Coordinates of C-alpha atoms in Angstrom, one line a residue:
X543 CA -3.4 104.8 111.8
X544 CA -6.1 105.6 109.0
X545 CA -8.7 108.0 109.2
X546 CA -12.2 108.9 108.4
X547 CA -13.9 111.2 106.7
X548 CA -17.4 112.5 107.9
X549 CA -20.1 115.0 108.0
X550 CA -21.1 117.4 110.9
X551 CA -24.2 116.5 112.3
X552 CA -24.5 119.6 115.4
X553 CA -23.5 119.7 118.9
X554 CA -25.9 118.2 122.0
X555 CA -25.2 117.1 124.8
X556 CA -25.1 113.8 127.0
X557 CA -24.5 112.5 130.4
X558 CA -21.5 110.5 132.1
X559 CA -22.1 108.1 134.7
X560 CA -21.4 110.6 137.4
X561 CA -24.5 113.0 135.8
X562 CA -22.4 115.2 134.6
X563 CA -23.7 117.3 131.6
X564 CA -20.9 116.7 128.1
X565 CA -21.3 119.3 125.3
X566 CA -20.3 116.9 122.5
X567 CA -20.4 117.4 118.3
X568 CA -22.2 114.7 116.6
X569 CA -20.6 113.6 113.5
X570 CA -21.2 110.9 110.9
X571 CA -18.0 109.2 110.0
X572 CA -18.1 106.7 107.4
X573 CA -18.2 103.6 106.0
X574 CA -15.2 104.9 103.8
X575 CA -14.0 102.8 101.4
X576 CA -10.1 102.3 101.0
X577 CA -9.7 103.6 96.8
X578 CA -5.9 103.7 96.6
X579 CA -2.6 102.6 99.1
X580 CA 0.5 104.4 99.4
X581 CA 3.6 101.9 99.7
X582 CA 7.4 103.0 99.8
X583 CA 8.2 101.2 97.0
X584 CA 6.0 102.3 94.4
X585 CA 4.8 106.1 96.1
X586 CA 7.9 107.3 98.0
X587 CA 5.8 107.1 101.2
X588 CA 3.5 105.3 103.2
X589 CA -0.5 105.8 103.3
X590 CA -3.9 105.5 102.6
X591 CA -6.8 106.8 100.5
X592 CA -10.2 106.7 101.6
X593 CA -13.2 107.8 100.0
X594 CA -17.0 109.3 101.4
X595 CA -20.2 109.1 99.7
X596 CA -20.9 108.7 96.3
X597 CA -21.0 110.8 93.5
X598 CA -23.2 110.9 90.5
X599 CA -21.8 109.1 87.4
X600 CA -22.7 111.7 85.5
X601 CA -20.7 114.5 87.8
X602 CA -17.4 112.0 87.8
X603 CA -15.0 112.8 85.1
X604 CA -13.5 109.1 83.4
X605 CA -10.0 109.3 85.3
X606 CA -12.4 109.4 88.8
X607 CA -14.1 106.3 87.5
X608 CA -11.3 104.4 86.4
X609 CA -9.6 105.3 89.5
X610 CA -12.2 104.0 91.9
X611 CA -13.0 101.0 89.7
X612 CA -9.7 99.9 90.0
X613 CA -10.3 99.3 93.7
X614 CA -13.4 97.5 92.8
X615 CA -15.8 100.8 93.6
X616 CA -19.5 100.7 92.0
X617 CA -19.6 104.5 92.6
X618 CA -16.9 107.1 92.4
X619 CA -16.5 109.0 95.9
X620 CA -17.4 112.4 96.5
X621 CA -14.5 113.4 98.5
X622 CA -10.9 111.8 99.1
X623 CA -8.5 112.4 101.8
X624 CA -4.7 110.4 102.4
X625 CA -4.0 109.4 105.8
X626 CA -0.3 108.2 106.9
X627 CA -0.3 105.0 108.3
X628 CA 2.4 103.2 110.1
X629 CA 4.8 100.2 109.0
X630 CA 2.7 97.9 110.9
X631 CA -0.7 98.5 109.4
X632 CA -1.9 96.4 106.6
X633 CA -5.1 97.9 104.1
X634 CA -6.3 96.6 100.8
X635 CA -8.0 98.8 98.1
X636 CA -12.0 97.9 98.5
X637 CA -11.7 97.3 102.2
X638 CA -14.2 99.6 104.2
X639 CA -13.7 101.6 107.3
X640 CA -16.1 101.7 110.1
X641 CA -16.5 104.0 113.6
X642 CA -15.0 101.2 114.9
X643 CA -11.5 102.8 114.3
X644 CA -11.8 104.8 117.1
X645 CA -13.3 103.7 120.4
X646 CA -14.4 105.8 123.6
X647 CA -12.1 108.2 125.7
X648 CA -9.4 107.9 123.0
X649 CA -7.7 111.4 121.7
X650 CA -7.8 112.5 118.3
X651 CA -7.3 114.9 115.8
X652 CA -10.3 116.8 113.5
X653 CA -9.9 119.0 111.0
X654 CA -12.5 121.0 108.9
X655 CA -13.0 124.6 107.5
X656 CA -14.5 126.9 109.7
X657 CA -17.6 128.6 109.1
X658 CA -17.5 131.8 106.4
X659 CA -18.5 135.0 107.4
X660 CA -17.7 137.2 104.1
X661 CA -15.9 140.5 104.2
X662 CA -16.3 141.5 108.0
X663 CA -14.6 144.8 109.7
X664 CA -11.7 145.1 112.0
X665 CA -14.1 145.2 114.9
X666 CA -15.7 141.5 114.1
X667 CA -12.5 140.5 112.5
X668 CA -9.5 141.4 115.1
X669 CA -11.6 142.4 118.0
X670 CA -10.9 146.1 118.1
X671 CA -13.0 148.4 120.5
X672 CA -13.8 150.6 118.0
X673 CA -13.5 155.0 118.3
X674 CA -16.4 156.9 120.5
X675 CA -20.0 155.7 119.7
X676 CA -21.5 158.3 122.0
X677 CA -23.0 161.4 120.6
X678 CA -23.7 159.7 117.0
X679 CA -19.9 159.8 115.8
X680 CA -19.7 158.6 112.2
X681 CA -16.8 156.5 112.5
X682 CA -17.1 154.4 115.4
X683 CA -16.0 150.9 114.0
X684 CA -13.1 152.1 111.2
X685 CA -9.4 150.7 112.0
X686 CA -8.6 154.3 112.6
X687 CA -4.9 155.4 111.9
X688 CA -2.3 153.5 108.8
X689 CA 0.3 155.1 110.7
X690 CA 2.8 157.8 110.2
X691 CA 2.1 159.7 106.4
X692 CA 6.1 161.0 106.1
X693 CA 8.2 158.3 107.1
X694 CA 7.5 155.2 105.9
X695 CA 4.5 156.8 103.6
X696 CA 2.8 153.8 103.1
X697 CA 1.0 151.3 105.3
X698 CA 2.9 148.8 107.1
X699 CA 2.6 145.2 105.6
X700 CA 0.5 143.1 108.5
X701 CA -1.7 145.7 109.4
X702 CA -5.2 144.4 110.8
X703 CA -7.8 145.5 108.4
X704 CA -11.2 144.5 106.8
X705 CA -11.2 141.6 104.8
X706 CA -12.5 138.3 104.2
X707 CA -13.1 136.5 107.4
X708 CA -13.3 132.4 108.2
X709 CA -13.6 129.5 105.8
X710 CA -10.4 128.5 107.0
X711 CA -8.7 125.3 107.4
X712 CA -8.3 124.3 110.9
X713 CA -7.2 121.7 113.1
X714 CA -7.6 120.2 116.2
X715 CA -5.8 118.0 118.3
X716 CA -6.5 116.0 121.1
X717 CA -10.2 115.9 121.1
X718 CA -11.7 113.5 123.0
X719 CA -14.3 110.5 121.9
X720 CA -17.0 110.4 124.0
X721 CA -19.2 107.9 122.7
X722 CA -19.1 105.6 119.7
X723 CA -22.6 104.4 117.7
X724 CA -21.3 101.8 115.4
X725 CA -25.0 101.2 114.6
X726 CA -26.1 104.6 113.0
X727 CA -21.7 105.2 112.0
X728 CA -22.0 108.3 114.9
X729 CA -18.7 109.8 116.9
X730 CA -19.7 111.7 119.5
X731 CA -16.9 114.2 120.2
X732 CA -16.3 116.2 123.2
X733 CA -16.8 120.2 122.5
X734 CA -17.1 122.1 119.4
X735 CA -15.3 121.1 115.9
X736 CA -14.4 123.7 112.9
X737 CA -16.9 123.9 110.6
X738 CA -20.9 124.5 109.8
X739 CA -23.4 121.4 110.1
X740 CA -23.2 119.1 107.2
X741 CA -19.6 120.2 106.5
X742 CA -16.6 117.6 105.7
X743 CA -14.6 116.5 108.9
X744 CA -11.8 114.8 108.9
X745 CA -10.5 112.3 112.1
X746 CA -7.7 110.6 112.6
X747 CA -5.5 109.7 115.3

């Protein structure tokens, strides 16, 4: 099954029929056009290549142009993204894909980058406790030891240290669709999904 490509919107909340309170992410997902399909013959596989938003002629390099012309695009898309489909799904180039994909209580599977936080510390990092803070001891947030200085002399490779944290790709799976707003082009789904508000998500099934 294809896929769409949307932004964040935030996170509310809503009510089921019983009353009961759903934390849900509110994201905008399309109308992504179809720029390019994937067939066995001529690709080696099967899929599809949808687009999101436009992009400014001026910001498109000629091979982008040309390449979304050729599905009959007036604007080149800002982002692309392949999803596999199966032998028994039919798309052609220029077609558009709505919301209405998906539909309510159905599973599926987001992925987006997850929020940067720079260069963080082992405590904010890896969750370490950190050394004494009591009595205004200077290092009470360093990794503390590398290990033994003899034998091997040298820091073992995957220690936890300080370093560049998040802005990661991550996926989840089986993330429920609450509500669908075919309307406004809305997918409400249930809990939190990778990334800031207004970042790229990507659903599929």
């Amino acid at each position: 099954m294809a896929g769409l490509i949307g932004r964040k919107v935030g996170m509310t909340r809503i009510f089921d029929d019983e009353g009961q309170v759903v934390p849900v992410t509110v994201v905008r997902a399309g109308p992504c056009p179809v720029v390019c399909v994937k067939s066995p013959e001529t690709d080696g596989y099967r899929a599809v290549q949808v687009g999101f938003e436009a992009r400014k002629a001026r910001h498109a390099t000629r091979a982008e142009a040309g390449h979304a012309a050729k599905a009959g695009l007036e604007a080149t898309p800002r982002v692309l993204r392949e999803f596999p489909v199966a032998g028994d799904e039919a798309f052609e180039a220029g077609e558009e894909l709505t919301v209405g994909l998906f539909a309510a209580n159905q599973a599926v599977k987001v992925t987006g980058n997850t929020k940067g936080r720079g260069f963080q510390g082992v405590v904010k990092r890896h969750g370490f406790v950190g050394r004494p803070a009591s009595h205004g001891h200077p290092m009470s947030r360093t990794p503390g030891s590398m290990g033994a200085g003899t034998d091997p002399s040298r820091v073992i490779k995957g220690k936890k240290l300080p370093g560049r944290m998040g802005n990661n790709r991550k996926t989840l799976s089986n993330v429920k669709v609450v509500r669908v707003d075919a309307e406004r082009n809305l997918l409400f789904l249930r809990g939190a999904v990778p990334g800031a508000r207004s970042g790229y998500v990507f659903i599929s099934q």
